[in-house]
Amino acid sequence: ETHNMCELNTTLHWGNKHRTAVTKCAFITVMSTWLSYLKPGDRILDWGSGCGHKLDWAYHLFGVDGVGVDLIHKSVAWASEHSHGTHCQADGRNLTWLPQNHFDAVISFAALLHLHGSEACKVVGGLVEKLRPGARAWLGWLAPDGVLSDVQDKIRAHGDTFLQFWREFCVPDGHGKEDPRVTGMCAEGRRWMVPPDYQWEVCFDRLRLGRWRRLKIDAGFHTRHELDAFVDPRDRSQMKRNQPEMLAGYSLFIERHA
């Protein structure tokens, strides 16, 4: 089944032609803006590279080489035969075999969402370590739009800002227990790293006080809702109405400082 999905991709089809078009549009936008410093011959790391299309686009459109890491053997085998770059079959949660301070950029799209937020935080910390100082990362489609909107709408309905809500209901009390009325929502927020700015700030603070401190690494980040970042305002209403499954939640943009 995976092999067939990659075969369909030879005609720019990733199971759904609209999904592939959105992915390529987002990729080209990021390469032309956030990662515009990349030059021919630079090397990027694609985490969750799938059938290898992003690395193929990177090479043919921007002259950038790359390494892809994916868990699915059939996808990696297809990518090795049909897409540019070096494609490795491996569990991306363990990246110790890749060199530190080596890559000029890291990219990922619709892959990290398969991890729980606590695992995603560890993986992102490791990906930053693979960047050379001054390089950047783009990690896209980190939560489905429905999850992002649902959690935020529930908090707005409660009448609080997210920070107020989280401190009141989701931070364990002296007995290590959350407010039982909202335990499910708190767990959902941690699972999907939603709302993004707060959850990733907690993650980065933990990394700065732990492994990054020992390695003398620091990095900054910002997030953007992908509908705003990658879709023309004139197309957003139509997309919400006709292709709701295509609505990604948000992207995480990272720059390594040291």
Tab-separated table of N, CA and C in Angstrom, residues 116-226:
chain	number	residue	atom	x	y	z
A	116	HIS	N	3.683	11.812	20.611
A	116	HIS	CA	3.138	12.576	21.730
A	116	HIS	C	4.023	13.799	21.938
A	117	GLY	N	3.437	14.869	22.460
A	117	GLY	CA	4.183	16.112	22.640
A	117	GLY	C	5.478	15.951	23.412
A	118	SER	N	5.497	15.091	24.438
A	118	SER	CA	6.720	14.905	25.227
A	118	SER	C	7.824	14.290	24.380
A	119	GLU	N	7.457	13.342	23.494
A	119	GLU	CA	8.447	12.764	22.579
A	119	GLU	C	8.854	13.772	21.521
A	120	ALA	N	7.882	14.522	21.007
A	120	ALA	CA	8.185	15.521	19.989
A	120	ALA	C	9.186	16.538	20.510
A	121	CYS	N	9.045	16.925	21.770
A	121	CYS	CA	9.980	17.881	22.365
A	121	CYS	C	11.402	17.326	22.341
A	122	LYS	N	11.566	16.065	22.733
A	122	LYS	CA	12.899	15.451	22.737
A	122	LYS	C	13.480	15.367	21.331
A	123	VAL	N	12.632	14.989	20.367
A	123	VAL	CA	13.106	14.879	18.990
A	123	VAL	C	13.520	16.242	18.453
A	124	VAL	N	12.714	17.260	18.713
A	124	VAL	CA	13.055	18.603	18.247
A	124	VAL	C	14.370	19.065	18.878
A	125	GLY	N	14.556	18.772	20.166
A	125	GLY	CA	15.831	19.108	20.802
A	125	GLY	C	16.996	18.456	20.089
A	126	GLY	N	16.829	17.180	19.705
A	126	GLY	CA	17.882	16.484	18.979
A	126	GLY	C	18.094	17.038	17.582
A	127	LEU	N	17.023	17.446	16.906
A	127	LEU	CA	17.158	18.011	15.565
A	127	LEU	C	17.919	19.332	15.595
A	128	VAL	N	17.678	20.142	16.610
A	128	VAL	CA	18.415	21.402	16.738
A	128	VAL	C	19.910	21.127	16.888
A	129	GLU	N	20.255	20.068	17.584
A	129	GLU	CA	21.668	19.713	17.756
A	129	GLU	C	22.322	19.337	16.435
A	130	LYS	N	21.554	18.891	15.462
A	130	LYS	CA	22.107	18.530	14.156
A	130	LYS	C	22.384	19.764	13.294
A	131	LEU	N	21.745	20.877	13.620
A	131	LEU	CA	21.960	22.120	12.873
A	131	LEU	C	23.319	22.731	13.219
A	132	ARG	N	23.947	23.334	12.229
A	132	ARG	CA	25.109	24.165	12.547
A	132	ARG	C	24.622	25.452	13.202
A	133	PRO	N	25.429	26.102	14.044
A	133	PRO	CA	25.004	27.380	14.631
A	133	PRO	C	24.643	28.394	13.546
A	134	GLY	N	23.507	29.058	13.731
A	134	GLY	CA	23.013	30.024	12.760
A	134	GLY	C	22.036	29.445	11.757
A	135	ALA	N	21.909	28.122	11.717
A	135	ALA	CA	20.998	27.481	10.761
A	135	ALA	C	19.583	27.423	11.333
A	136	ARG	N	18.642	27.063	10.476
A	136	ARG	CA	17.228	27.118	10.845
A	136	ARG	C	16.516	25.804	10.548
A	137	ALA	N	15.356	25.664	11.176
A	137	ALA	CA	14.500	24.494	10.949
A	137	ALA	C	13.071	24.939	10.685
A	138	TRP	N	12.377	24.163	9.868
A	138	TRP	CA	10.939	24.323	9.641
A	138	TRP	C	10.275	22.982	9.892
A	139	LEU	N	9.390	22.932	10.880
A	139	LEU	CA	8.680	21.714	11.245
A	139	LEU	C	7.193	21.986	11.081
A	140	GLY	N	6.604	21.440	10.030
A	140	GLY	CA	5.256	21.810	9.655
A	140	GLY	C	4.211	20.758	9.975
A	141	TRP	N	2.949	21.197	9.960
A	141	TRP	CA	1.771	20.363	10.187
A	141	TRP	C	1.920	19.613	11.508
A	142	LEU	N	2.099	20.355	12.595
A	142	LEU	CA	2.357	19.749	13.899
A	142	LEU	C	1.089	19.368	14.642
A	143	ALA	N	-0.048	19.784	14.164
A	143	ALA	CA	-1.323	19.350	14.752
A	143	ALA	C	-2.405	19.572	13.708
A	144	PRO	N	-3.378	18.673	13.629
A	144	PRO	CA	-4.495	18.921	12.714
A	144	PRO	C	-5.227	20.204	13.106
A	145	ASP	N	-5.724	20.918	12.114
A	145	ASP	CA	-6.412	22.174	12.393
A	145	ASP	C	-7.590	21.976	13.335
A	146	GLY	N	-8.292	20.847	13.190
A	146	GLY	CA	-9.452	20.598	14.047
A	146	GLY	C	-9.088	20.531	15.511
A	147	VAL	N	-7.951	19.919	15.829
A	147	VAL	CA	-7.493	19.832	17.220
A	147	VAL	C	-7.096	21.206	17.729
A	148	LEU	N	-6.313	21.920	16.924
A	148	LEU	CA	-5.861	23.257	17.316
A	148	LEU	C	-7.049	24.163	17.598
A	149	SER	N	-8.011	24.184	16.685
A	149	SER	CA	-9.170	25.063	16.839
A	149	SER	C	-10.048	24.627	18.011
A	150	ASP	N	-10.214	23.315	18.194
A	150	ASP	CA	-11.082	22.803	19.243
A	150	ASP	C	-10.576	23.191	20.632
A	151	VAL	N	-9.290	22.984	20.873
A	151	VAL	CA	-8.725	23.324	22.187
A	151	VAL	C	-8.814	24.824	22.440
A	152	GLN	N	-8.462	25.608	21.435
A	152	GLN	CA	-8.499	27.062	21.611
A	152	GLN	C	-9.929	27.560	21.812
A	153	ASP	N	-10.892	26.988	21.100
A	153	ASP	CA	-12.284	27.408	21.255
A	153	ASP	C	-12.810	27.072	22.649
A	154	LYS	N	-12.442	25.912	23.177
A	154	LYS	CA	-12.884	25.531	24.514
A	154	LYS	C	-12.332	26.487	25.567
A	155	ILE	N	-11.106	26.912	25.390
A	155	ILE	CA	-10.505	27.830	26.354
A	155	ILE	C	-11.156	29.205	26.257
A	156	ARG	N	-11.421	29.658	25.035
A	156	ARG	CA	-12.097	30.948	24.868
A	156	ARG	C	-13.488	30.907	25.496
A	157	ALA	N	-14.177	29.788	25.346
A	157	ALA	CA	-15.514	29.655	25.926
A	157	ALA	C	-15.471	29.729	27.443
A	158	HIS	N	-14.359	29.349	28.003
A	158	HIS	CA	-14.214	29.420	29.456
A	158	HIS	C	-13.967	30.855	29.922
A	159	GLY	N	-13.602	31.736	28.980
A	159	GLY	CA	-13.419	33.143	29.313
A	159	GLY	C	-12.027	33.498	29.788
A	160	ASP	N	-11.079	32.587	29.654
A	160	ASP	CA	-9.713	32.841	30.110
A	160	ASP	C	-8.769	32.966	28.930
A	161	THR	N	-7.625	33.593	29.182
A	161	THR	CA	-6.511	33.410	28.268
A	161	THR	C	-5.974	32.015	28.507
A	162	PHE	N	-5.189	31.516	27.565
A	162	PHE	CA	-4.686	30.158	27.741
A	162	PHE	C	-3.809	30.040	28.978
A	163	LEU	N	-2.935	31.035	29.196
A	163	LEU	CA	-2.026	30.961	30.339
A	163	LEU	C	-2.807	30.930	31.649
A	164	GLN	N	-3.839	31.751	31.735
A	164	GLN	CA	-4.673	31.735	32.943
A	164	GLN	C	-5.342	30.379	33.118
A	165	PHE	N	-5.890	29.868	32.032
A	165	PHE	CA	-6.579	28.585	32.075
A	165	PHE	C	-5.622	27.472	32.502
A	166	TRP	N	-4.445	27.437	31.879
A	166	TRP	CA	-3.506	26.354	32.154
A	166	TRP	C	-3.045	26.380	33.612
A	167	ARG	N	-2.722	27.573	34.093
A	167	ARG	CA	-2.251	27.670	35.474
A	167	ARG	C	-3.344	27.290	36.468
A	168	GLU	N	-4.580	27.590	36.132
A	168	GLU	CA	-5.672	27.302	37.057
A	168	GLU	C	-6.066	25.838	37.053
A	169	PHE	N	-6.067	25.218	35.861
A	169	PHE	CA	-6.645	23.883	35.752
A	169	PHE	C	-5.649	22.768	35.429
A	170	CYS	N	-4.554	23.070	34.733
A	170	CYS	CA	-3.700	22.006	34.205
A	170	CYS	C	-2.399	21.796	34.961
A	171	VAL	N	-1.979	22.769	35.751
A	171	VAL	CA	-0.769	22.578	36.553
A	171	VAL	C	-1.153	21.774	37.789
A	172	PRO	N	-0.506	20.631	38.013
A	172	PRO	CA	-0.876	19.800	39.170
A	172	PRO	C	-0.783	20.563	40.479
A	173	ASP	N	-1.697	20.274	41.406
A	173	ASP	CA	-1.682	20.926	42.713
A	173	ASP	C	-0.629	20.268	43.608
A	174	GLY	N	-0.663	20.598	44.879
A	174	GLY	CA	0.322	20.063	45.806
A	174	GLY	C	0.287	18.559	45.938
A	175	HIS	N	-0.829	17.945	45.524
A	175	HIS	CA	-0.959	16.490	45.579
A	175	HIS	C	-0.672	15.845	44.218
A	176	GLY	N	-0.206	16.654	43.261
A	176	GLY	CA	0.124	16.122	41.941
A	176	GLY	C	-1.060	15.799	41.076
A	177	LYS	N	-2.204	16.443	41.335
A	177	LYS	CA	-3.419	16.146	40.575
A	177	LYS	C	-3.917	17.391	39.851
A	178	GLU	N	-4.411	17.173	38.610
A	178	GLU	CA	-5.033	18.248	37.866
A	178	GLU	C	-6.497	18.354	38.261
A	179	ASP	N	-7.095	19.479	37.913
A	179	ASP	CA	-8.530	19.634	38.109
A	179	ASP	C	-9.252	18.584	37.266
A	180	PRO	N	-10.031	17.694	37.857
A	180	PRO	CA	-10.657	16.600	37.093
A	180	PRO	C	-11.635	17.068	36.027
A	181	ARG	N	-12.123	18.311	36.124
A	181	ARG	CA	-13.096	18.800	35.141
A	181	ARG	C	-12.477	19.008	33.773
A	182	VAL	N	-11.171	19.185	33.712
A	182	VAL	CA	-10.539	19.509	32.435
A	182	VAL	C	-9.354	18.599	32.127
A	183	THR	N	-9.239	17.489	32.820
A	183	THR	CA	-8.082	16.619	32.609
A	183	THR	C	-7.947	16.216	31.151
A	184	GLY	N	-9.066	15.874	30.490
A	184	GLY	CA	-8.995	15.466	29.090
A	184	GLY	C	-8.448	16.557	28.199
A	185	MET	N	-8.870	17.801	28.429
A	185	MET	CA	-8.394	18.908	27.602
A	185	MET	C	-6.915	19.179	27.854
A	186	CYS	N	-6.496	19.084	29.113
A	186	CYS	CA	-5.084	19.300	29.434
A	186	CYS	C	-4.229	18.239	28.755
A	187	ALA	N	-4.690	16.986	28.807
A	187	ALA	CA	-3.949	15.904	28.169
A	187	ALA	C	-3.880	16.103	26.657
A	188	GLU	N	-4.981	16.585	26.068
A	188	GLU	CA	-5.009	16.827	24.628
A	188	GLU	C	-4.029	17.937	24.248
A	189	GLY	N	-3.968	18.985	25.072
A	189	GLY	CA	-3.027	20.058	24.811
A	189	GLY	C	-1.585	19.574	24.836
A	190	ARG	N	-1.268	18.728	25.813
A	190	ARG	CA	0.098	18.199	25.891
A	190	ARG	C	0.392	17.254	24.733
A	191	ARG	N	-0.619	16.482	24.347
A	191	ARG	CA	-0.416	15.532	23.245
A	191	ARG	C	-0.050	16.249	21.959
A	192	TRP	N	-0.759	17.333	21.647
A	192	TRP	CA	-0.585	18.008	20.363
A	192	TRP	C	0.258	19.269	20.455
A	193	MET	N	0.798	19.591	21.637
A	193	MET	CA	1.562	20.835	21.829
A	193	MET	C	0.710	22.042	21.414
A	194	VAL	N	-0.475	22.101	22.006
A	194	VAL	CA	-1.457	23.141	21.719
A	194	VAL	C	-1.950	23.744	23.030
A	195	PRO	N	-2.149	25.075	23.081
A	195	PRO	CA	-1.698	26.076	22.125
A	195	PRO	C	-0.173	26.114	21.993
A	196	PRO	N	0.294	26.360	20.790
A	196	PRO	CA	1.696	26.113	20.460
A	196	PRO	C	2.716	26.952	21.226
A	197	ASP	N	2.538	28.268	21.286
A	197	ASP	CA	3.580	29.114	21.866
A	197	ASP	C	3.892	28.726	23.303
A	198	TYR	N	2.864	28.468	24.080
A	198	TYR	CA	3.086	28.099	25.478
A	198	TYR	C	3.778	26.739	25.579
A	199	GLN	N	3.264	25.747	24.866
A	199	GLN	CA	3.805	24.395	24.986
A	199	GLN	C	5.258	24.323	24.530
A	200	TRP	N	5.588	25.008	23.454
A	200	TRP	CA	6.969	24.951	22.973
A	200	TRP	C	7.907	25.778	23.843
A	201	GLU	N	7.401	26.822	24.464
A	201	GLU	CA	8.239	27.566	25.411
A	201	GLU	C	8.602	26.689	26.604
A	202	VAL	N	7.635	25.913	27.099
A	202	VAL	CA	7.922	24.967	28.181
A	202	VAL	C	8.967	23.953	27.721
A	203	CYS	N	8.811	23.430	26.513
A	203	CYS	CA	9.768	22.478	25.961
A	203	CYS	C	11.165	23.084	25.859
A	204	PHE	N	11.280	24.260	25.270
A	204	PHE	CA	12.592	24.876	25.070
A	204	PHE	C	13.238	25.229	26.413
A	205	ASP	N	12.447	25.659	27.379
A	205	ASP	CA	13.010	25.932	28.705
A	205	ASP	C	13.597	24.656	29.303
A	206	ARG	N	12.890	23.547	29.130
A	206	ARG	CA	13.381	22.273	29.652
A	206	ARG	C	14.692	21.874	28.962
A	207	LEU	N	14.762	22.067	27.656
A	207	LEU	CA	15.979	21.745	26.918
A	207	LEU	C	17.140	22.650	27.337
A	208	ARG	N	16.850	23.931	27.532
A	208	ARG	CA	17.910	24.876	27.916
A	208	ARG	C	18.494	24.559	29.293
A	209	LEU	N	17.650	24.029	30.169
A	209	LEU	CA	18.112	23.697	31.515
A	209	LEU	C	18.748	22.311	31.588
A	210	GLY	N	18.586	21.527	30.523
A	210	GLY	CA	19.092	20.165	30.523
A	210	GLY	C	20.205	19.949	29.520
A	211	ARG	N	19.897	19.184	28.499
A	211	ARG	CA	20.920	18.748	27.542
A	211	ARG	C	21.569	19.915	26.818
A	212	TRP	N	20.795	20.892	26.395
A	212	TRP	CA	21.389	22.018	25.675
A	212	TRP	C	22.376	22.792	26.544
A	213	ARG	N	22.116	22.869	27.807
A	213	ARG	CA	23.039	23.567	28.704
A	213	ARG	C	24.398	22.874	28.725
A	214	ARG	N	24.389	21.567	28.790
A	214	ARG	CA	25.639	20.810	28.792
A	214	ARG	C	26.376	20.944	27.468
A	215	LEU	N	25.618	21.020	26.368
A	215	LEU	CA	26.222	21.115	25.037
A	215	LEU	C	26.458	22.559	24.595
A	216	LYS	N	26.066	23.514	25.430
A	216	LYS	CA	26.205	24.943	25.122
A	216	LYS	C	25.466	25.303	23.831
A	217	ILE	N	24.224	24.856	23.762
A	217	ILE	CA	23.351	25.119	22.613
A	217	ILE	C	22.205	26.013	23.063
A	218	ASP	N	21.802	26.926	22.177
A	218	ASP	CA	20.585	27.697	22.423
A	218	ASP	C	19.886	27.924	21.090
A	219	ALA	N	18.588	28.123	21.158
A	219	ALA	CA	17.793	28.335	19.947
A	219	ALA	C	16.531	29.097	20.311
A	220	GLY	N	15.990	29.804	19.344
A	220	GLY	CA	14.719	30.498	19.505
A	220	GLY	C	13.708	29.952	18.523
A	221	PHE	N	12.442	30.258	18.743
A	221	PHE	CA	11.405	29.727	17.875
A	221	PHE	C	10.249	30.708	17.766
A	222	HIS	N	9.427	30.500	16.744
A	222	HIS	CA	8.106	31.106	16.670
A	222	HIS	C	7.195	30.139	15.915
A	223	THR	N	5.899	30.311	16.067
A	223	THR	CA	4.935	29.449	15.386
A	223	THR	C	4.014	30.304	14.522
A	224	ARG	N	3.441	29.653	13.507
A	224	ARG	CA	2.454	30.328	12.657
A	224	ARG	C	1.378	29.341	12.251
A	225	HIS	N	0.137	29.809	12.251
A	225	HIS	CA	-0.971	29.003	11.746
A	225	HIS	C	-0.775	28.841	10.250
A	226	GLU	N	-0.832	27.613	9.762
A	226	GLU	CA	-0.450	27.355	8.377
A	226	GLU	C	-1.453	27.888	7.361
